[in-house]
Amino acid sequence: MNIQIFGRNKCFDTKKAERYFKERRIKYQLIDLPRIGMSRRELESVRAAVGLDALIDEKAPDCDLIKYMASDADRFERLLEYPDNIRTPVVRNGRQATVGYRPEVWKNWE
């Protein structure tokens, strides 16, 4: 199992996700999303697993702008360029991914 957690340092759900995997002694890699971001391929993989709308953070400053963009391609590019608009945590396990705190899904990955 190769777990990646894309999150923010001050995000409560990111900390809960870290705790979930730590308590089960599952190794994971934590990536600071606002500082490092996601590569195009990583974001495409997550989008394929959860859908583009699930990635948009409702609390982000650009949320309304992103929702009303004309095409999915424009929304995708905006999220790629400004990763602080992505809802966290994004947890990846190969081609599987979740957005938000989803222990009911993660337990099936073990």
Short mmCIF file of N, CA, C and O in Angstrom, two decimals:
data_model
loop_
_atom_site.label_atom_id
_atom_site.label_comp_id
_atom_site.label_asym_id
_atom_site.label_seq_id
_atom_site.Cartn_x
_atom_site.Cartn_y
_atom_site.Cartn_z
N MET A 1 0.85 -1.17 0.00
CA MET A 1 0.00 0.00 0.00
C MET A 1 0.89 1.24 0.00
O MET A 1 1.81 1.34 0.80
N ASN A 2 0.63 2.16 -0.91
CA ASN A 2 1.41 3.37 -1.04
C ASN A 2 0.48 4.57 -0.86
O ASN A 2 -0.10 5.06 -1.81
N ILE A 3 0.34 5.03 0.37
CA ILE A 3 -0.61 6.09 0.71
C ILE A 3 0.06 7.45 0.60
O ILE A 3 1.15 7.66 1.14
N GLN A 4 -0.62 8.37 -0.07
CA GLN A 4 -0.20 9.77 -0.12
C GLN A 4 -1.34 10.60 0.43
O GLN A 4 -2.50 10.40 0.04
N ILE A 5 -1.02 11.52 1.34
CA ILE A 5 -2.02 12.44 1.87
C ILE A 5 -1.62 13.84 1.44
O ILE A 5 -0.56 14.34 1.82
N PHE A 6 -2.45 14.45 0.61
CA PHE A 6 -2.25 15.84 0.20
C PHE A 6 -3.12 16.67 1.12
O PHE A 6 -4.35 16.50 1.13
N GLY A 7 -2.52 17.55 1.89
CA GLY A 7 -3.31 18.33 2.84
C GLY A 7 -2.65 19.63 3.22
O GLY A 7 -1.59 20.00 2.70
N ARG A 8 -3.29 20.30 4.16
CA ARG A 8 -2.78 21.57 4.70
C ARG A 8 -2.37 21.35 6.15
O ARG A 8 -2.99 20.57 6.87
N ASN A 9 -1.36 22.10 6.59
CA ASN A 9 -0.88 21.97 7.96
C ASN A 9 -1.95 22.28 8.99
O ASN A 9 -2.00 21.65 10.04
N LYS A 10 -2.82 23.23 8.72
CA LYS A 10 -3.82 23.66 9.70
C LYS A 10 -5.20 23.07 9.45
O LYS A 10 -6.18 23.52 10.01
N CYS A 11 -5.28 22.05 8.61
CA CYS A 11 -6.57 21.43 8.28
C CYS A 11 -6.86 20.31 9.28
O CYS A 11 -6.09 19.36 9.41
N PHE A 12 -7.98 20.43 9.98
CA PHE A 12 -8.37 19.45 11.00
C PHE A 12 -8.56 18.07 10.37
O PHE A 12 -8.13 17.06 10.93
N ASP A 13 -9.22 17.99 9.22
CA ASP A 13 -9.44 16.68 8.56
C ASP A 13 -8.14 16.04 8.09
O ASP A 13 -8.02 14.82 8.10
N THR A 14 -7.17 16.85 7.69
CA THR A 14 -5.87 16.30 7.31
C THR A 14 -5.20 15.66 8.51
O THR A 14 -4.66 14.56 8.43
N LYS A 15 -5.26 16.33 9.64
CA LYS A 15 -4.67 15.78 10.87
C LYS A 15 -5.38 14.49 11.29
O LYS A 15 -4.75 13.54 11.74
N LYS A 16 -6.71 14.44 11.12
CA LYS A 16 -7.45 13.22 11.44
C LYS A 16 -7.05 12.08 10.49
O LYS A 16 -6.93 10.93 10.92
N ALA A 17 -6.85 12.39 9.22
CA ALA A 17 -6.41 11.36 8.26
C ALA A 17 -5.03 10.83 8.64
O ALA A 17 -4.81 9.61 8.61
N GLU A 18 -4.12 11.72 8.99
CA GLU A 18 -2.80 11.29 9.43
C GLU A 18 -2.91 10.36 10.64
O GLU A 18 -2.26 9.31 10.70
N ARG A 19 -3.72 10.75 11.60
CA ARG A 19 -3.90 9.95 12.81
C ARG A 19 -4.47 8.57 12.46
O ARG A 19 -4.06 7.56 13.02
N TYR A 20 -5.43 8.54 11.52
CA TYR A 20 -6.04 7.26 11.12
C TYR A 20 -4.97 6.27 10.65
O TYR A 20 -4.93 5.13 11.09
N PHE A 21 -4.10 6.72 9.76
CA PHE A 21 -3.08 5.82 9.21
C PHE A 21 -1.98 5.54 10.23
O PHE A 21 -1.45 4.42 10.28
N LYS A 22 -1.64 6.52 11.04
CA LYS A 22 -0.61 6.33 12.05
C LYS A 22 -1.05 5.29 13.09
O LYS A 22 -0.27 4.42 13.48
N GLU A 23 -2.30 5.36 13.53
CA GLU A 23 -2.82 4.41 14.53
C GLU A 23 -2.82 2.99 14.00
O GLU A 23 -2.72 2.04 14.78
N ARG A 24 -2.95 2.82 12.71
CA ARG A 24 -2.97 1.48 12.10
C ARG A 24 -1.59 1.06 11.59
O ARG A 24 -1.46 0.05 10.91
N ARG A 25 -0.59 1.87 11.89
CA ARG A 25 0.80 1.62 11.49
C ARG A 25 0.93 1.44 9.97
O ARG A 25 1.67 0.57 9.50
N ILE A 26 0.19 2.24 9.24
CA ILE A 26 0.27 2.23 7.78
C ILE A 26 1.14 3.41 7.36
O ILE A 26 0.84 4.55 7.72
N LYS A 27 2.20 3.13 6.63
CA LYS A 27 3.09 4.20 6.20
C LYS A 27 2.38 5.08 5.18
O LYS A 27 1.63 4.59 4.33
N TYR A 28 2.64 6.35 5.27
CA TYR A 28 2.05 7.31 4.34
C TYR A 28 3.04 8.44 4.09
O TYR A 28 3.99 8.63 4.85
N GLN A 29 2.80 9.15 3.02
CA GLN A 29 3.61 10.31 2.67
C GLN A 29 2.69 11.52 2.74
O GLN A 29 1.63 11.54 2.10
N LEU A 30 3.07 12.53 3.52
CA LEU A 30 2.28 13.76 3.64
C LEU A 30 2.86 14.82 2.72
O LEU A 30 4.06 15.11 2.77
N ILE A 31 2.02 15.38 1.88
CA ILE A 31 2.44 16.44 0.95
C ILE A 31 1.67 17.70 1.30
O ILE A 31 0.43 17.69 1.36
N ASP A 32 2.40 18.79 1.53
CA ASP A 32 1.78 20.08 1.84
C ASP A 32 1.22 20.66 0.55
O ASP A 32 1.95 21.17 -0.29
N LEU A 33 -0.08 20.56 0.40
CA LEU A 33 -0.74 20.92 -0.86
C LEU A 33 -0.54 22.39 -1.26
O LEU A 33 -0.17 22.67 -2.40
N PRO A 34 -0.75 23.37 -0.37
CA PRO A 34 -0.55 24.76 -0.80
C PRO A 34 0.89 25.08 -1.20
O PRO A 34 1.13 25.88 -2.09
N ARG A 35 1.85 24.43 -0.55
CA ARG A 35 3.25 24.74 -0.83
C ARG A 35 3.79 23.98 -2.03
O ARG A 35 4.44 24.54 -2.90
N ILE A 36 3.47 22.70 -2.13
CA ILE A 36 4.03 21.85 -3.18
C ILE A 36 3.06 21.64 -4.34
O ILE A 36 3.44 21.58 -5.49
N GLY A 37 1.77 21.53 -4.03
CA GLY A 37 0.76 21.31 -5.06
C GLY A 37 0.72 19.86 -5.52
O GLY A 37 1.29 18.97 -4.89
N MET A 38 0.03 19.64 -6.62
CA MET A 38 -0.08 18.31 -7.22
C MET A 38 0.39 18.41 -8.66
O MET A 38 0.19 19.44 -9.30
N SER A 39 0.96 17.33 -9.14
CA SER A 39 1.34 17.31 -10.55
C SER A 39 0.07 17.12 -11.39
O SER A 39 -0.98 16.72 -10.88
N ARG A 40 0.18 17.40 -12.66
CA ARG A 40 -0.96 17.23 -13.56
C ARG A 40 -1.47 15.78 -13.54
O ARG A 40 -2.66 15.54 -13.45
N ARG A 41 -0.55 14.83 -13.57
CA ARG A 41 -0.95 13.41 -13.59
C ARG A 41 -1.60 13.00 -12.27
O ARG A 41 -2.53 12.21 -12.27
N GLU A 42 -1.09 13.51 -11.16
CA GLU A 42 -1.71 13.20 -9.86
C GLU A 42 -3.13 13.74 -9.80
O GLU A 42 -4.06 13.03 -9.38
N LEU A 43 -3.30 14.99 -10.23
CA LEU A 43 -4.62 15.60 -10.20
C LEU A 43 -5.57 14.89 -11.16
O LEU A 43 -6.75 14.67 -10.84
N GLU A 44 -5.08 14.48 -12.34
CA GLU A 44 -5.92 13.73 -13.28
C GLU A 44 -6.35 12.39 -12.69
O GLU A 44 -7.49 11.97 -12.85
N SER A 45 -5.45 11.73 -11.99
CA SER A 45 -5.76 10.45 -11.35
C SER A 45 -6.85 10.62 -10.29
O SER A 45 -7.79 9.83 -10.22
N VAL A 46 -6.72 11.66 -9.48
CA VAL A 46 -7.73 11.92 -8.44
C VAL A 46 -9.06 12.30 -9.08
O VAL A 46 -10.12 11.83 -8.65
N ARG A 47 -9.01 13.12 -10.11
CA ARG A 47 -10.25 13.52 -10.80
C ARG A 47 -10.95 12.30 -11.37
O ARG A 47 -12.18 12.18 -11.29
N ALA A 48 -10.21 11.36 -11.93
CA ALA A 48 -10.81 10.15 -12.48
C ALA A 48 -11.47 9.31 -11.39
O ALA A 48 -12.49 8.66 -11.64
N ALA A 49 -10.92 9.34 -10.19
CA ALA A 49 -11.46 8.54 -9.09
C ALA A 49 -12.67 9.17 -8.41
O ALA A 49 -13.61 8.47 -8.05
N VAL A 50 -12.66 10.50 -8.23
CA VAL A 50 -13.72 11.14 -7.43
C VAL A 50 -14.57 12.15 -8.20
O VAL A 50 -15.62 12.55 -7.71
N GLY A 51 -14.11 12.60 -9.35
CA GLY A 51 -14.84 13.62 -10.10
C GLY A 51 -14.31 15.01 -9.78
O GLY A 51 -13.78 15.25 -8.70
N LEU A 52 -14.47 15.91 -10.71
CA LEU A 52 -13.93 17.26 -10.57
C LEU A 52 -14.65 18.08 -9.51
O LEU A 52 -14.02 18.79 -8.72
N ASP A 53 -15.97 17.97 -9.42
CA ASP A 53 -16.73 18.77 -8.45
C ASP A 53 -16.36 18.45 -7.01
O ASP A 53 -16.39 19.32 -6.15
N ALA A 54 -16.02 17.19 -6.73
CA ALA A 54 -15.65 16.80 -5.37
C ALA A 54 -14.33 17.44 -4.94
O ALA A 54 -14.07 17.60 -3.75
N LEU A 55 -13.50 17.83 -5.89
CA LEU A 55 -12.21 18.43 -5.58
C LEU A 55 -12.29 19.89 -5.16
O LEU A 55 -11.39 20.40 -4.52
N ILE A 56 -13.35 20.57 -5.51
CA ILE A 56 -13.46 22.01 -5.26
C ILE A 56 -13.82 22.25 -3.79
O ILE A 56 -14.84 21.77 -3.31
N ASP A 57 -12.98 23.02 -3.10
CA ASP A 57 -13.21 23.35 -1.70
C ASP A 57 -14.28 24.45 -1.61
O ASP A 57 -14.09 25.54 -2.13
N GLU A 58 -15.38 24.14 -0.95
CA GLU A 58 -16.49 25.10 -0.81
C GLU A 58 -16.08 26.35 -0.03
O GLU A 58 -16.71 27.38 -0.16
N LYS A 59 -15.04 26.24 0.80
CA LYS A 59 -14.60 27.36 1.63
C LYS A 59 -13.49 28.17 0.98
O LYS A 59 -13.03 29.16 1.54
N ALA A 60 -13.04 27.76 -0.18
CA ALA A 60 -11.94 28.45 -0.87
C ALA A 60 -12.40 29.81 -1.38
O ALA A 60 -13.56 29.97 -1.77
N PRO A 61 -11.50 30.77 -1.42
CA PRO A 61 -11.88 32.10 -1.90
C PRO A 61 -12.34 32.14 -3.35
O PRO A 61 -13.17 32.95 -3.73
N ASP A 62 -11.81 31.24 -4.17
CA ASP A 62 -12.16 31.22 -5.60
C ASP A 62 -13.26 30.21 -5.93
O ASP A 62 -13.51 29.93 -7.10
N CYS A 63 -13.94 29.67 -4.93
CA CYS A 63 -14.93 28.62 -5.14
C CYS A 63 -16.00 29.02 -6.16
O CYS A 63 -16.29 28.29 -7.09
N ASP A 64 -16.59 30.19 -5.97
CA ASP A 64 -17.66 30.62 -6.88
C ASP A 64 -17.14 30.82 -8.29
O ASP A 64 -17.81 30.45 -9.26
N LEU A 65 -15.96 31.38 -8.42
CA LEU A 65 -15.36 31.58 -9.74
C LEU A 65 -15.16 30.24 -10.45
O LEU A 65 -15.52 30.08 -11.61
N ILE A 66 -14.62 29.27 -9.73
CA ILE A 66 -14.35 27.96 -10.32
C ILE A 66 -15.64 27.26 -10.73
O ILE A 66 -15.73 26.69 -11.81
N LYS A 67 -16.65 27.33 -9.89
CA LYS A 67 -17.92 26.66 -10.19
C LYS A 67 -18.59 27.20 -11.44
O LYS A 67 -19.28 26.48 -12.15
N TYR A 68 -18.39 28.49 -11.71
CA TYR A 68 -19.07 29.10 -12.86
C TYR A 68 -18.19 29.22 -14.10
O TYR A 68 -18.58 29.85 -15.07
N MET A 69 -17.03 28.57 -14.08
CA MET A 69 -16.20 28.56 -15.29
C MET A 69 -16.89 27.72 -16.36
O MET A 69 -17.59 26.75 -16.04
N ALA A 70 -16.68 28.09 -17.60
CA ALA A 70 -17.43 27.50 -18.71
C ALA A 70 -17.16 26.01 -18.91
O ALA A 70 -18.08 25.26 -19.22
N SER A 71 -15.93 25.58 -18.74
CA SER A 71 -15.64 24.19 -19.07
C SER A 71 -14.91 23.49 -17.92
O SER A 71 -14.27 24.13 -17.09
N ASP A 72 -15.00 22.17 -17.92
CA ASP A 72 -14.27 21.37 -16.94
C ASP A 72 -12.77 21.55 -17.11
O ASP A 72 -12.02 21.52 -16.13
N ALA A 73 -12.32 21.73 -18.34
CA ALA A 73 -10.89 21.92 -18.59
C ALA A 73 -10.39 23.19 -17.91
O ALA A 73 -9.30 23.20 -17.32
N ASP A 74 -11.19 24.26 -17.96
CA ASP A 74 -10.82 25.51 -17.29
C ASP A 74 -10.78 25.33 -15.78
O ASP A 74 -9.89 25.83 -15.10
N ARG A 75 -11.77 24.61 -15.24
CA ARG A 75 -11.80 24.35 -13.79
C ARG A 75 -10.57 23.55 -13.37
O ARG A 75 -9.95 23.85 -12.36
N PHE A 76 -10.26 22.53 -14.16
CA PHE A 76 -9.11 21.67 -13.86
C PHE A 76 -7.83 22.50 -13.85
O PHE A 76 -7.01 22.38 -12.93
N GLU A 77 -7.64 23.35 -14.85
CA GLU A 77 -6.44 24.18 -14.93
C GLU A 77 -6.35 25.14 -13.75
O GLU A 77 -5.26 25.38 -13.23
N ARG A 78 -7.49 25.67 -13.33
CA ARG A 78 -7.51 26.60 -12.18
C ARG A 78 -7.09 25.86 -10.90
O ARG A 78 -6.31 26.39 -10.10
N LEU A 79 -7.59 24.65 -10.72
CA LEU A 79 -7.20 23.87 -9.54
C LEU A 79 -5.72 23.49 -9.59
O LEU A 79 -5.04 23.49 -8.56
N LEU A 80 -5.23 23.19 -10.76
CA LEU A 80 -3.82 22.84 -10.93
C LEU A 80 -2.93 24.05 -10.61
O LEU A 80 -1.91 23.92 -9.94
N GLU A 81 -3.35 25.22 -11.07
CA GLU A 81 -2.57 26.43 -10.87
C GLU A 81 -2.65 26.95 -9.44
O GLU A 81 -1.69 27.48 -8.90
N TYR A 82 -3.84 26.80 -8.81
CA TYR A 82 -4.06 27.30 -7.45
C TYR A 82 -4.54 26.14 -6.56
O TYR A 82 -5.73 26.01 -6.29
N PRO A 83 -3.61 25.31 -6.07
CA PRO A 83 -4.00 24.12 -5.31
C PRO A 83 -4.67 24.41 -3.97
O PRO A 83 -5.28 23.52 -3.39
N ASP A 84 -4.61 25.67 -3.50
CA ASP A 84 -5.30 25.98 -2.26
C ASP A 84 -6.82 25.98 -2.43
O ASP A 84 -7.55 26.10 -1.44
N ASN A 85 -7.30 25.81 -3.65
CA ASN A 85 -8.74 25.69 -3.91
C ASN A 85 -9.22 24.23 -3.88
O ASN A 85 -10.39 23.96 -4.09
N ILE A 86 -8.31 23.30 -3.63
CA ILE A 86 -8.64 21.88 -3.59
C ILE A 86 -9.04 21.50 -2.17
O ILE A 86 -8.35 21.84 -1.20
N ARG A 87 -10.14 20.78 -2.05
CA ARG A 87 -10.61 20.32 -0.75
C ARG A 87 -9.63 19.29 -0.19
O ARG A 87 -9.14 18.43 -0.92
N THR A 88 -9.37 19.38 1.10
CA THR A 88 -8.40 18.47 1.72
C THR A 88 -9.05 17.65 2.82
O THR A 88 -10.08 18.05 3.35
N PRO A 89 -8.48 16.52 3.17
CA PRO A 89 -7.31 15.90 2.55
C PRO A 89 -7.67 15.12 1.31
O PRO A 89 -8.76 14.58 1.20
N VAL A 90 -6.74 15.07 0.38
CA VAL A 90 -6.85 14.17 -0.77
C VAL A 90 -5.94 12.99 -0.43
O VAL A 90 -4.74 13.17 -0.21
N VAL A 91 -6.53 11.81 -0.33
CA VAL A 91 -5.77 10.61 0.03
C VAL A 91 -5.76 9.68 -1.18
O VAL A 91 -6.81 9.32 -1.70
N ARG A 92 -4.54 9.31 -1.60
CA ARG A 92 -4.37 8.44 -2.76
C ARG A 92 -3.75 7.12 -2.35
O ARG A 92 -2.86 7.08 -1.52
N ASN A 93 -4.23 6.06 -2.98
CA ASN A 93 -3.64 4.74 -2.84
C ASN A 93 -3.62 4.14 -4.25
O ASN A 93 -4.58 3.52 -4.68
N GLY A 94 -2.53 4.39 -4.96
CA GLY A 94 -2.46 3.96 -6.36
C GLY A 94 -3.47 4.74 -7.19
O GLY A 94 -3.47 5.95 -7.21
N ARG A 95 -4.39 4.03 -7.85
CA ARG A 95 -5.41 4.69 -8.67
C ARG A 95 -6.66 5.04 -7.88
O ARG A 95 -7.56 5.67 -8.39
N GLN A 96 -6.72 4.58 -6.64
CA GLN A 96 -7.86 4.91 -5.78
C GLN A 96 -7.59 6.24 -5.09
O GLN A 96 -6.44 6.55 -4.76
N ALA A 97 -8.64 7.00 -4.83
CA ALA A 97 -8.47 8.27 -4.15
C ALA A 97 -9.76 8.67 -3.45
O ALA A 97 -10.85 8.25 -3.85
N THR A 98 -9.60 9.47 -2.40
CA THR A 98 -10.75 10.06 -1.70
C THR A 98 -10.45 11.52 -1.45
O THR A 98 -9.29 11.94 -1.44
N VAL A 99 -11.51 12.28 -1.25
CA VAL A 99 -11.38 13.68 -0.88
C VAL A 99 -12.16 13.87 0.41
O VAL A 99 -13.32 13.44 0.51
N GLY A 100 -11.53 14.49 1.41
CA GLY A 100 -12.16 14.65 2.70
C GLY A 100 -11.81 13.47 3.61
O GLY A 100 -11.08 12.56 3.22
N TYR A 101 -12.34 13.50 4.81
CA TYR A 101 -12.07 12.44 5.79
C TYR A 101 -13.00 11.27 5.52
O TYR A 101 -14.21 11.38 5.70
N ARG A 102 -12.47 10.15 5.02
CA ARG A 102 -13.28 9.01 4.58
C ARG A 102 -12.78 7.67 5.13
O ARG A 102 -12.39 6.79 4.36
N PRO A 103 -12.77 7.46 6.44
CA PRO A 103 -12.24 6.21 6.99
C PRO A 103 -13.02 4.97 6.54
O PRO A 103 -12.45 3.88 6.45
N GLU A 104 -14.30 5.14 6.21
CA GLU A 104 -15.09 3.99 5.75
C GLU A 104 -14.57 3.45 4.43
O GLU A 104 -14.72 2.26 4.13
N VAL A 105 -13.95 4.29 3.62
CA VAL A 105 -13.34 3.84 2.36
C VAL A 105 -11.94 3.32 2.61
O VAL A 105 -11.55 2.28 2.07
N TRP A 106 -11.18 4.00 3.46
CA TRP A 106 -9.79 3.62 3.71
C TRP A 106 -9.68 2.24 4.34
O TRP A 106 -8.70 1.53 4.08
N LYS A 107 -10.65 1.85 5.16
CA LYS A 107 -10.55 0.53 5.80
C LYS A 107 -10.60 -0.60 4.77
O LYS A 107 -10.06 -1.67 5.00
N ASN A 108 -11.20 -0.36 3.62
CA ASN A 108 -11.23 -1.36 2.54
C ASN A 108 -9.90 -1.43 1.79
O ASN A 108 -9.68 -2.35 1.02
N TRP A 109 -9.04 -0.45 1.98
CA TRP A 109 -7.73 -0.45 1.33
C TRP A 109 -6.73 -1.32 2.09
O TRP A 109 -5.72 -1.70 1.54
N GLU A 110 -7.00 -1.60 3.36
CA GLU A 110 -6.04 -2.33 4.20
C GLU A 110 -5.93 -3.77 3.79
O GLU A 110 -6.80 -4.38 3.30
#
